[in-house]
CSV table of C-alpha atoms in Angstrom, one decimal:
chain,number,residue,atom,x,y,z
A,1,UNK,CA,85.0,99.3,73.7
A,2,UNK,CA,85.4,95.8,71.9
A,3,UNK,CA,86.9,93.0,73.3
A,4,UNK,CA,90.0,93.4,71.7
A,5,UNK,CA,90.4,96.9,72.3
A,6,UNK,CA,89.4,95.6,76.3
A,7,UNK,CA,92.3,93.5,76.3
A,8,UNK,CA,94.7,96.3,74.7
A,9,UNK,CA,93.4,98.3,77.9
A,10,UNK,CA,94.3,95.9,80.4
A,11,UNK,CA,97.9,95.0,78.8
A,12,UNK,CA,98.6,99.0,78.8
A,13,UNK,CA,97.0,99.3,82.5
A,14,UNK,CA,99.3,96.3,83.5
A,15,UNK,CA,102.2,97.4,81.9
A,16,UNK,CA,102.1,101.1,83.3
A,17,UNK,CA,101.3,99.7,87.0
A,18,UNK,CA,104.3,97.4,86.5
A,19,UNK,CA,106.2,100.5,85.7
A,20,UNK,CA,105.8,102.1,88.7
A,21,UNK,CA,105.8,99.5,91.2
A,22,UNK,CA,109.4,98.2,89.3
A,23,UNK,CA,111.0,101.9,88.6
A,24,UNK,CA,112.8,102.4,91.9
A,25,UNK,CA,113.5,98.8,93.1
A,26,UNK,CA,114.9,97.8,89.5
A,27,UNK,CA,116.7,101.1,88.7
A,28,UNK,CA,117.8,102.3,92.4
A,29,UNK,CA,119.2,105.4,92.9
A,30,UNK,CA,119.3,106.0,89.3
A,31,UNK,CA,115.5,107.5,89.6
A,32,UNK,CA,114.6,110.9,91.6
A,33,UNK,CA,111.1,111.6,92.1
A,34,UNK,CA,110.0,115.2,91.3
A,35,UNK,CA,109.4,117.2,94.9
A,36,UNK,CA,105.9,117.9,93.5
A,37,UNK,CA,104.9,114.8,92.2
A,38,UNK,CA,105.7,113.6,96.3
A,39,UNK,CA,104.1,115.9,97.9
A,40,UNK,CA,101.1,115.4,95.7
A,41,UNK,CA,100.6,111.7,96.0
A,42,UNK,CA,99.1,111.1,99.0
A,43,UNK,CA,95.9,113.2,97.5
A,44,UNK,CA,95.6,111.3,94.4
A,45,UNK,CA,93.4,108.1,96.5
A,46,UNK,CA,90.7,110.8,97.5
A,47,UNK,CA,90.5,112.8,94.8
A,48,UNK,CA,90.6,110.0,92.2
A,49,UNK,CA,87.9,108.2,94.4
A,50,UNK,CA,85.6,111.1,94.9
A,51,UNK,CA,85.6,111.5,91.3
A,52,UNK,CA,84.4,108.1,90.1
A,53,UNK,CA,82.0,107.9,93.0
A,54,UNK,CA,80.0,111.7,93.0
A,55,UNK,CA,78.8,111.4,89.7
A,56,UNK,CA,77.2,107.4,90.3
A,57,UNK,CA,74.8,109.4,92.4
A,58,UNK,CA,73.2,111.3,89.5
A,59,UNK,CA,72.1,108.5,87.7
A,60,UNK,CA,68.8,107.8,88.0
A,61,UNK,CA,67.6,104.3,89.3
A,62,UNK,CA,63.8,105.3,88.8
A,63,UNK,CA,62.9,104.8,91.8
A,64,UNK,CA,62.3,107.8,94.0
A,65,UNK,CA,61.3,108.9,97.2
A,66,UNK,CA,60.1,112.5,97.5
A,67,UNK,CA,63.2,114.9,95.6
A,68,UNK,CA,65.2,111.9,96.6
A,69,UNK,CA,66.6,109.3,94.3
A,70,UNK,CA,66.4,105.6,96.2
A,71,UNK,CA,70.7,105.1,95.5
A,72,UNK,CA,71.3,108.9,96.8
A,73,UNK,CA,69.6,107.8,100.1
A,74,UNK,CA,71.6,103.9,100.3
A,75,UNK,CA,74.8,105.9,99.3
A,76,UNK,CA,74.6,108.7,102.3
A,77,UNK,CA,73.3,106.1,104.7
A,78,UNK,CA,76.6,104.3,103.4
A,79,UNK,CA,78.6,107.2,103.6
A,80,UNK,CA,77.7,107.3,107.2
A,81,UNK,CA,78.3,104.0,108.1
A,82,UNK,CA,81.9,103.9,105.9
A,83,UNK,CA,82.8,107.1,108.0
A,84,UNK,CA,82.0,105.2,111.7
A,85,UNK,CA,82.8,101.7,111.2
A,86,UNK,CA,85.8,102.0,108.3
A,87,UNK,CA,85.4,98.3,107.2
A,88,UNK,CA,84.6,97.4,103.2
A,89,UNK,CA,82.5,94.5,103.6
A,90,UNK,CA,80.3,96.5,106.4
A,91,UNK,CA,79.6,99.3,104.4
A,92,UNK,CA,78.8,97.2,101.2
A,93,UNK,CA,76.4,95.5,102.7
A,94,UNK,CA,74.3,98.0,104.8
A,95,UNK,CA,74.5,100.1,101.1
A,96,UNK,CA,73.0,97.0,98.9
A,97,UNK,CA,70.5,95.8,102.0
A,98,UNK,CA,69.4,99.1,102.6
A,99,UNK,CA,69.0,99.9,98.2
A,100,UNK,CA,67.0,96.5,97.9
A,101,UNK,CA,64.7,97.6,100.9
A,102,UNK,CA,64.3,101.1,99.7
A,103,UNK,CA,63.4,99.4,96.1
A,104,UNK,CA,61.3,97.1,97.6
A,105,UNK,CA,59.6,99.4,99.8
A,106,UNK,CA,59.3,102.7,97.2
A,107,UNK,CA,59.8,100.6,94.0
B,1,UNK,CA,106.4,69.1,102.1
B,2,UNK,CA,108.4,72.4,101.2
B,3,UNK,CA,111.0,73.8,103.5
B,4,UNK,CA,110.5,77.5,104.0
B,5,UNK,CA,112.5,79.6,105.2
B,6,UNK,CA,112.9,81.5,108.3
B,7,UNK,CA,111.8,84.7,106.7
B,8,UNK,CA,109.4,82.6,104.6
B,9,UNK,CA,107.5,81.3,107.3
B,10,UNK,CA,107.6,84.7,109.4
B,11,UNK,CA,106.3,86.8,106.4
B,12,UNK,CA,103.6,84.0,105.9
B,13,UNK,CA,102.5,84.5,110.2
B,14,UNK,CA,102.4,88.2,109.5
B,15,UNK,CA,99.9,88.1,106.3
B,16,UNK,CA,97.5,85.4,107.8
B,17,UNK,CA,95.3,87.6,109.5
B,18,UNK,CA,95.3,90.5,106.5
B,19,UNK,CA,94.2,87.6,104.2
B,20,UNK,CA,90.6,87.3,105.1
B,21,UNK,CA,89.5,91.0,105.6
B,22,UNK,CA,91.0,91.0,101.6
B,23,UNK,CA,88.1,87.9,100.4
B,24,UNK,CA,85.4,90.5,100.6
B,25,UNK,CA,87.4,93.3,98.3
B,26,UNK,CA,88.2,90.3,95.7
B,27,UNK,CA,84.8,89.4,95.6
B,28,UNK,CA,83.2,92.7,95.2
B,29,UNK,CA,85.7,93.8,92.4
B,30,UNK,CA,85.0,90.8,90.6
B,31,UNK,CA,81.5,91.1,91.1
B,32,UNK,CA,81.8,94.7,89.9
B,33,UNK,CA,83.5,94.0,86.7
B,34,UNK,CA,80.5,91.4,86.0
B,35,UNK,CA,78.2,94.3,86.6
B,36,UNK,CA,79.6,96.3,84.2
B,37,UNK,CA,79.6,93.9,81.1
B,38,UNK,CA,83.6,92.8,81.6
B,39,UNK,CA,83.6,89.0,80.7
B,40,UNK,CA,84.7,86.5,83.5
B,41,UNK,CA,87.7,85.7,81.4
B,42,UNK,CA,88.6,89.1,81.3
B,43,UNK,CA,88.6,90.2,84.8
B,44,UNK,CA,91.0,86.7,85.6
B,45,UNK,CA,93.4,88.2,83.1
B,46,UNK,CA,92.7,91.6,84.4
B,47,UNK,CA,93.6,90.4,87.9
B,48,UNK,CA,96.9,89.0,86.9
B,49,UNK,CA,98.5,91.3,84.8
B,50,UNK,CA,97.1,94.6,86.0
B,51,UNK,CA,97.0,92.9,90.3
B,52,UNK,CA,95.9,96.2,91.9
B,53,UNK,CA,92.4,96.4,93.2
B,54,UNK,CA,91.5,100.0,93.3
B,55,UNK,CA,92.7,100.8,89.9
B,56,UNK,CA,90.9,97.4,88.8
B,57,UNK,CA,87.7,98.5,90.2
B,58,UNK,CA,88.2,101.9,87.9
B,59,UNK,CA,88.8,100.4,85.2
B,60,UNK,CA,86.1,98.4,84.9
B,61,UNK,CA,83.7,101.1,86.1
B,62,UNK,CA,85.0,103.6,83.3
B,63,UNK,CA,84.6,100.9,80.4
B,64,UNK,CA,81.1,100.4,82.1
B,65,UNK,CA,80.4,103.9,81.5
B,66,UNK,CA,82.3,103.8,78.0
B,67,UNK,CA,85.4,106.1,78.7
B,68,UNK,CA,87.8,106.5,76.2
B,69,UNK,CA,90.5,103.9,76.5
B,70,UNK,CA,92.9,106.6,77.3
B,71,UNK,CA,90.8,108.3,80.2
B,72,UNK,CA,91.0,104.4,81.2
B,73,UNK,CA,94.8,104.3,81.5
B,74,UNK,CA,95.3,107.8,82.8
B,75,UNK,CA,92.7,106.8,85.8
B,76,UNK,CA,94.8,103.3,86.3
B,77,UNK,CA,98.2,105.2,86.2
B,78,UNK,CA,96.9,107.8,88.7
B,79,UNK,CA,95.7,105.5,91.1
B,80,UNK,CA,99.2,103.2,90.7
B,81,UNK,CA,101.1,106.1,91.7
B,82,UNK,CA,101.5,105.3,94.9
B,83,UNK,CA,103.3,102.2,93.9
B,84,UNK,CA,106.5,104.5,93.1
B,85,UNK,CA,106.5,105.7,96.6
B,86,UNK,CA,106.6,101.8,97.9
B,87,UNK,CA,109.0,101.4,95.0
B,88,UNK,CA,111.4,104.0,96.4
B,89,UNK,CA,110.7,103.0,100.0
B,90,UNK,CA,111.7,99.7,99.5
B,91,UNK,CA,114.8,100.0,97.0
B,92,UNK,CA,117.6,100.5,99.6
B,93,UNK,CA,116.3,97.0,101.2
B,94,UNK,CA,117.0,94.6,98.0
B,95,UNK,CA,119.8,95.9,96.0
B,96,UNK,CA,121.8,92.4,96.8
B,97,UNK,CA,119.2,90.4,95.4
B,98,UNK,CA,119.7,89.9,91.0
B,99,UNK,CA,117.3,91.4,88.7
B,100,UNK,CA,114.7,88.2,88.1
B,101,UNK,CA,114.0,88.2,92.6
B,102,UNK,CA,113.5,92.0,92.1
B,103,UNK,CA,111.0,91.7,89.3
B,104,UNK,CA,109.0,89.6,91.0
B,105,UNK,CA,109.2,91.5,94.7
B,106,UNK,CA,107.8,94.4,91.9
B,107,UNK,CA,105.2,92.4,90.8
B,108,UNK,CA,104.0,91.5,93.9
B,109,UNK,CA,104.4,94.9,95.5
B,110,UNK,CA,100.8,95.8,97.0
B,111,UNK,CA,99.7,97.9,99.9
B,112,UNK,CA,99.6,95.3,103.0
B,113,UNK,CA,102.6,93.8,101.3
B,114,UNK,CA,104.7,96.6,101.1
B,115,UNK,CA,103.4,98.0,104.7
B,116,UNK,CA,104.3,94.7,106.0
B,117,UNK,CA,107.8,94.7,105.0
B,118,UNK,CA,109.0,98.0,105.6
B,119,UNK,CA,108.2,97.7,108.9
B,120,UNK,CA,109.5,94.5,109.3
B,121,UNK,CA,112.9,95.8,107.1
B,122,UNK,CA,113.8,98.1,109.5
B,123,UNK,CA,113.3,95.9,112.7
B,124,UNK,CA,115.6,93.1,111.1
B,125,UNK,CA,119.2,92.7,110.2
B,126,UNK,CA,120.8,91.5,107.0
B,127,UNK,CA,121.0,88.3,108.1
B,128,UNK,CA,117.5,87.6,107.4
B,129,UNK,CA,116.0,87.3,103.4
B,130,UNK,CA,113.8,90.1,102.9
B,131,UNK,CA,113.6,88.6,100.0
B,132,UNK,CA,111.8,85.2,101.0
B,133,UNK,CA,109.8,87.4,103.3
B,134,UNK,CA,108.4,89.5,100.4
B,135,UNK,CA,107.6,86.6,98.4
B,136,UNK,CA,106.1,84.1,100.8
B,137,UNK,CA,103.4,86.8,101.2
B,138,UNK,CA,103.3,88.3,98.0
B,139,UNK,CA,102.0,84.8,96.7
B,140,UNK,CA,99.7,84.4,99.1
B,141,UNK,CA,97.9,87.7,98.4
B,142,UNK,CA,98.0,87.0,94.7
B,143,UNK,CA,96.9,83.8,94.6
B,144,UNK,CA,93.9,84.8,96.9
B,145,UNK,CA,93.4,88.2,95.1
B,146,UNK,CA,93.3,85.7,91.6
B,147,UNK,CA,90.5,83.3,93.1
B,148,UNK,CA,88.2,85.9,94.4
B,149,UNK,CA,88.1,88.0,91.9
B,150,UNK,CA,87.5,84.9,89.5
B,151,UNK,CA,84.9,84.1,91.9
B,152,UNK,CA,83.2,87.2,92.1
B,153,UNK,CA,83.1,87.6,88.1
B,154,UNK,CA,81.3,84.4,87.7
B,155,UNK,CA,79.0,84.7,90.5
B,156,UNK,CA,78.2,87.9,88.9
B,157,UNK,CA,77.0,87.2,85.6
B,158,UNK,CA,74.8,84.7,87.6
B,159,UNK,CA,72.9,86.7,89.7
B,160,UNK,CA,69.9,88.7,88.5
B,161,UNK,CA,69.1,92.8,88.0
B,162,UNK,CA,67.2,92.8,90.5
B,163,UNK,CA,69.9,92.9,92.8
B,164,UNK,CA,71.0,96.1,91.3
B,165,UNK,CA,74.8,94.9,90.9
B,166,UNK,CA,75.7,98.3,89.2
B,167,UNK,CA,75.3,99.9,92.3
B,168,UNK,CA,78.1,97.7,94.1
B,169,UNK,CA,80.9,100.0,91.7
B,170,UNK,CA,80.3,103.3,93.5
B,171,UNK,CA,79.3,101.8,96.2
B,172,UNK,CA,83.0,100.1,96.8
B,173,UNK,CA,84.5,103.0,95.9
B,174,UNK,CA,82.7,105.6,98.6
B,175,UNK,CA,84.0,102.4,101.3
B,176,UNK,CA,87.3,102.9,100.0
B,177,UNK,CA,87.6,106.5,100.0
B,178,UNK,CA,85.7,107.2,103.0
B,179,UNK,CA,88.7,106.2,105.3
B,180,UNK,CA,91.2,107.5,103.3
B,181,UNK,CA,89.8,111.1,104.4
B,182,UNK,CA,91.7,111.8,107.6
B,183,UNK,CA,93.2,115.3,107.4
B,184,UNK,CA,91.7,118.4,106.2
B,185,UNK,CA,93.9,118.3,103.1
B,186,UNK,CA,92.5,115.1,101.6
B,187,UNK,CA,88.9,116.1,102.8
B,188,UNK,CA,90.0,119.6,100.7
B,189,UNK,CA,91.2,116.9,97.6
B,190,UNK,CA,88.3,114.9,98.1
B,191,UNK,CA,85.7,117.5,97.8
B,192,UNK,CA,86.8,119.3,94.7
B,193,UNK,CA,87.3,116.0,93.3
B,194,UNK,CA,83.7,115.4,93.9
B,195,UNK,CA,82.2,118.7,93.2
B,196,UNK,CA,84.1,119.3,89.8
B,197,UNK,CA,83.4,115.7,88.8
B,198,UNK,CA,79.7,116.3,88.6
B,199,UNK,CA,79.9,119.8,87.5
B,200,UNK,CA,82.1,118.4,84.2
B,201,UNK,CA,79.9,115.0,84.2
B,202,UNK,CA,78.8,116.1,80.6
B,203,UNK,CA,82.0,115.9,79.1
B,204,UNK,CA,82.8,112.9,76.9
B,205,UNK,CA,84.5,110.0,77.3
B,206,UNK,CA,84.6,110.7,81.2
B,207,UNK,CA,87.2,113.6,80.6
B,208,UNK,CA,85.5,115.3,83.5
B,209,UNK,CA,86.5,112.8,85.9
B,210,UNK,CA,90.2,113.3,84.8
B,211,UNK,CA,90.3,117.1,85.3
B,212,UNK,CA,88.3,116.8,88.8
B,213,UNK,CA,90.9,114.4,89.7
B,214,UNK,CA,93.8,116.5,88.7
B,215,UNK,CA,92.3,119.9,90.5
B,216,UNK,CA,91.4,118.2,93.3
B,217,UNK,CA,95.0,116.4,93.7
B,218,UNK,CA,96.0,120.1,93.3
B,219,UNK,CA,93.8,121.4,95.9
B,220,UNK,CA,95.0,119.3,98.5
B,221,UNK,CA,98.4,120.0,98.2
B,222,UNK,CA,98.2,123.4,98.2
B,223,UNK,CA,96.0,123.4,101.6
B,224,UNK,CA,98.7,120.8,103.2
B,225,UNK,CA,101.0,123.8,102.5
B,226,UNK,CA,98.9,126.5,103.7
B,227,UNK,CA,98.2,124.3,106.6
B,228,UNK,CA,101.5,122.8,107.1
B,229,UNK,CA,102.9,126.8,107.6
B,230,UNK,CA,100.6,127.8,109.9
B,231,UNK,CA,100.8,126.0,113.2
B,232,UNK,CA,104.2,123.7,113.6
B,233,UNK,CA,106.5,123.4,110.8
B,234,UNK,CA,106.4,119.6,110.6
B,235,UNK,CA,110.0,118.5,108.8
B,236,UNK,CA,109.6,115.6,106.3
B,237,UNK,CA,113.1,114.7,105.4
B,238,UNK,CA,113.3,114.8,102.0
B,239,UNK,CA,116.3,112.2,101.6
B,240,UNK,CA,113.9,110.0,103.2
B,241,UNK,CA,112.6,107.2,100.8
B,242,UNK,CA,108.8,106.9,102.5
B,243,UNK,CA,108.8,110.3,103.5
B,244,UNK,CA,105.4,111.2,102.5
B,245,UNK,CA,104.6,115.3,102.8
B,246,UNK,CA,103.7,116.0,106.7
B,247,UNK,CA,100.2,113.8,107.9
B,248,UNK,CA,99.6,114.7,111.0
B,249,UNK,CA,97.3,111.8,112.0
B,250,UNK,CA,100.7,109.7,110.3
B,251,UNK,CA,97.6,107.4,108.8
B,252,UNK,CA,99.1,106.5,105.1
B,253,UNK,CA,96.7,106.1,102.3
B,254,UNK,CA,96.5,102.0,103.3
B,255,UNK,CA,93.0,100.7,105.0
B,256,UNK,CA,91.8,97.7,105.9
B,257,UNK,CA,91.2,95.5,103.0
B,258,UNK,CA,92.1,97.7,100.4
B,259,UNK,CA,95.1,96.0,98.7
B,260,UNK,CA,96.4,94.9,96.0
């Protein structure tokens, strides 16, 4: 993308996200939500989510240990740690700490 | 000094203590957005007219991989749909206040700030200004949400590869998502999200991650019905504004430092 088509993305991104958070509070009762569309949000977070993150772990960071790349092993350590402890900042730093010493150690 | 309100003050008491588990997400999206070749300047005017961290962190991690601009907005408008259920939820609450007061309240609308208020909505009376209490915080959040993600950008394109910065995209996202997988449903939605996004990975433009997305929002809705039939018929009214399909755990999709 070039800058300009960058910015074009960010004015369209804002303008839809203003969209939704404005539709109901500035047009009331006006607005019905499709049944579907409601019973369907709440699994748009995971699945959106799941989809950016699974395929980050086939990229290759060149460093390997055994079958295992070095960011496949920091991400199911992180995984793990996201699952117990449920806190951002905790599981982004055991995931980078744990990459760099992997790198460090393997690299 | 500024007089603030009663509400004012009250909403500013309940967001203190949400404010600093929020630096680290700033940071890390801002960071993020460095590490994927979006420009400092960018990710500041990113942050103030887009203001929604998850769908930020997408964004930028889909231009990193060079998605087509529309897989770019189709991502950012999924993710943002949850805003039209905080949209709806709130509605009933400010329909005295004029059209330039609700504008903003929209603006401002995030996850803590919308979880804060409904709860605080329903306890109150209409004696008090949900309107100075939405605000009060809203600002807050924004202006912190503004600096840290400034912060993080410039830090950034400082720090060397060595560091492996690219790795702090997915890496944010799995802390985000992780919590967010509380009932078998959205483990179901997460899954095939996951699955069918690296089985279509060599699609262009990161079309595969749209499909995944869209199957796996399918699969979990059609496993909260099968599951929702089987043992107790949970009723969700549907007049309801937050009424959200039946959770049994009752945990929405709003974690700990996850907003805006």
């Amino acid at each position: 993308m070039t800058r300009p088509e960058v910015w074009l993305v960010i004015l369209l991104s804002g303008a839809i996200t203003f969209s939704h958070r404005a539709s109901f509070i500035m047009l009331g009762s006006r607005l019905k939500m499709p049944p579907l569309l409601r019973r369907s949000l709440a699994y748009i977070p995971p699945a959106v989510l799941a989809a950016i993150v699974a395929p980050a772990l086939l990229v290759d960071s060149g460093v390997s240990v055994g079958p295992l790349d070095v960011r496949l092993i920091a991400m199911i350590a992180a995984g793990i740690v996201a699952w117990r402890v449920r806190s951002l900042l905790v599981t982004f730093v055991t995931g980078m700490a744990l990459l760099w010493v992997l790198v460090a150690v393997f690299g | 000094m500024i007089r603030l309100s009663p509400a004012a003050s009250a909403g500013l008491r309940d967001i203190a203590p949400i404010l600093l588990g929020l630096i680290p997400f700033g940071l890390i999206t801002g960071v993020s957005g460095a590490a994927a070749g979006i420009t400092a300047v960018d990710m500041v005017f990113m942050s103030a007219v887009v203001y929604a961290g998850a769908s930020q962190l997408a964004a930028v991690s889909l231009m990193g991989a060079s998605a087509a601009p529309w897989v770019v907005l189709l991502t950012v408008g999924l993710i943002n749909l949850r805003f039209l259920m905080y949209s709806a939820s709130l509605a009933p609450w400010l329909q005295r206040y004029g059209p330039v007061a609700r504008g903003l309240i929209a603006y401002l609308l995030v996850d803590h700030t919308y979880a804060l208020s409904v709860i605080r909505y329903a306890k109150e009376d209409d004696s008090f200004d949900r309107r100075d209490y939405f605000l009060s915080m809203g600002v807050v959040v924004w202006l912190q949400w503004s600096l840290m993600t400034a912060l993080g950008a410039v830090l950034g394109t400082q720090l060397p590869p060595a560091l492996h910065l690219d790795f702090a995209v997915p890496l944010s996202f799995l802390a985000l998502l992780v919590p967010l997988v509380t009932t078998r449903p959205a483990l179901v939605a997460a899954v095939t999200g996951a699955a069918l996004a690296i089985l279509l990975a060599p699609l262009p433009y990161s079309l595969g991650m749209v499909i995944a997305t869209l199957l796996g929002v399918a699969a979990g809705t059609v496993t909260e019905a099968v599951v929702s039939r089987r043992p107790r018929a949970e009723a969700s009214s549907p007049t309801e504004p937050q009424g959200r399909a039946p959770e049994p755990e009752g945990r929405a999709p709003v974690s700990e430092g996850r907003a805006p």
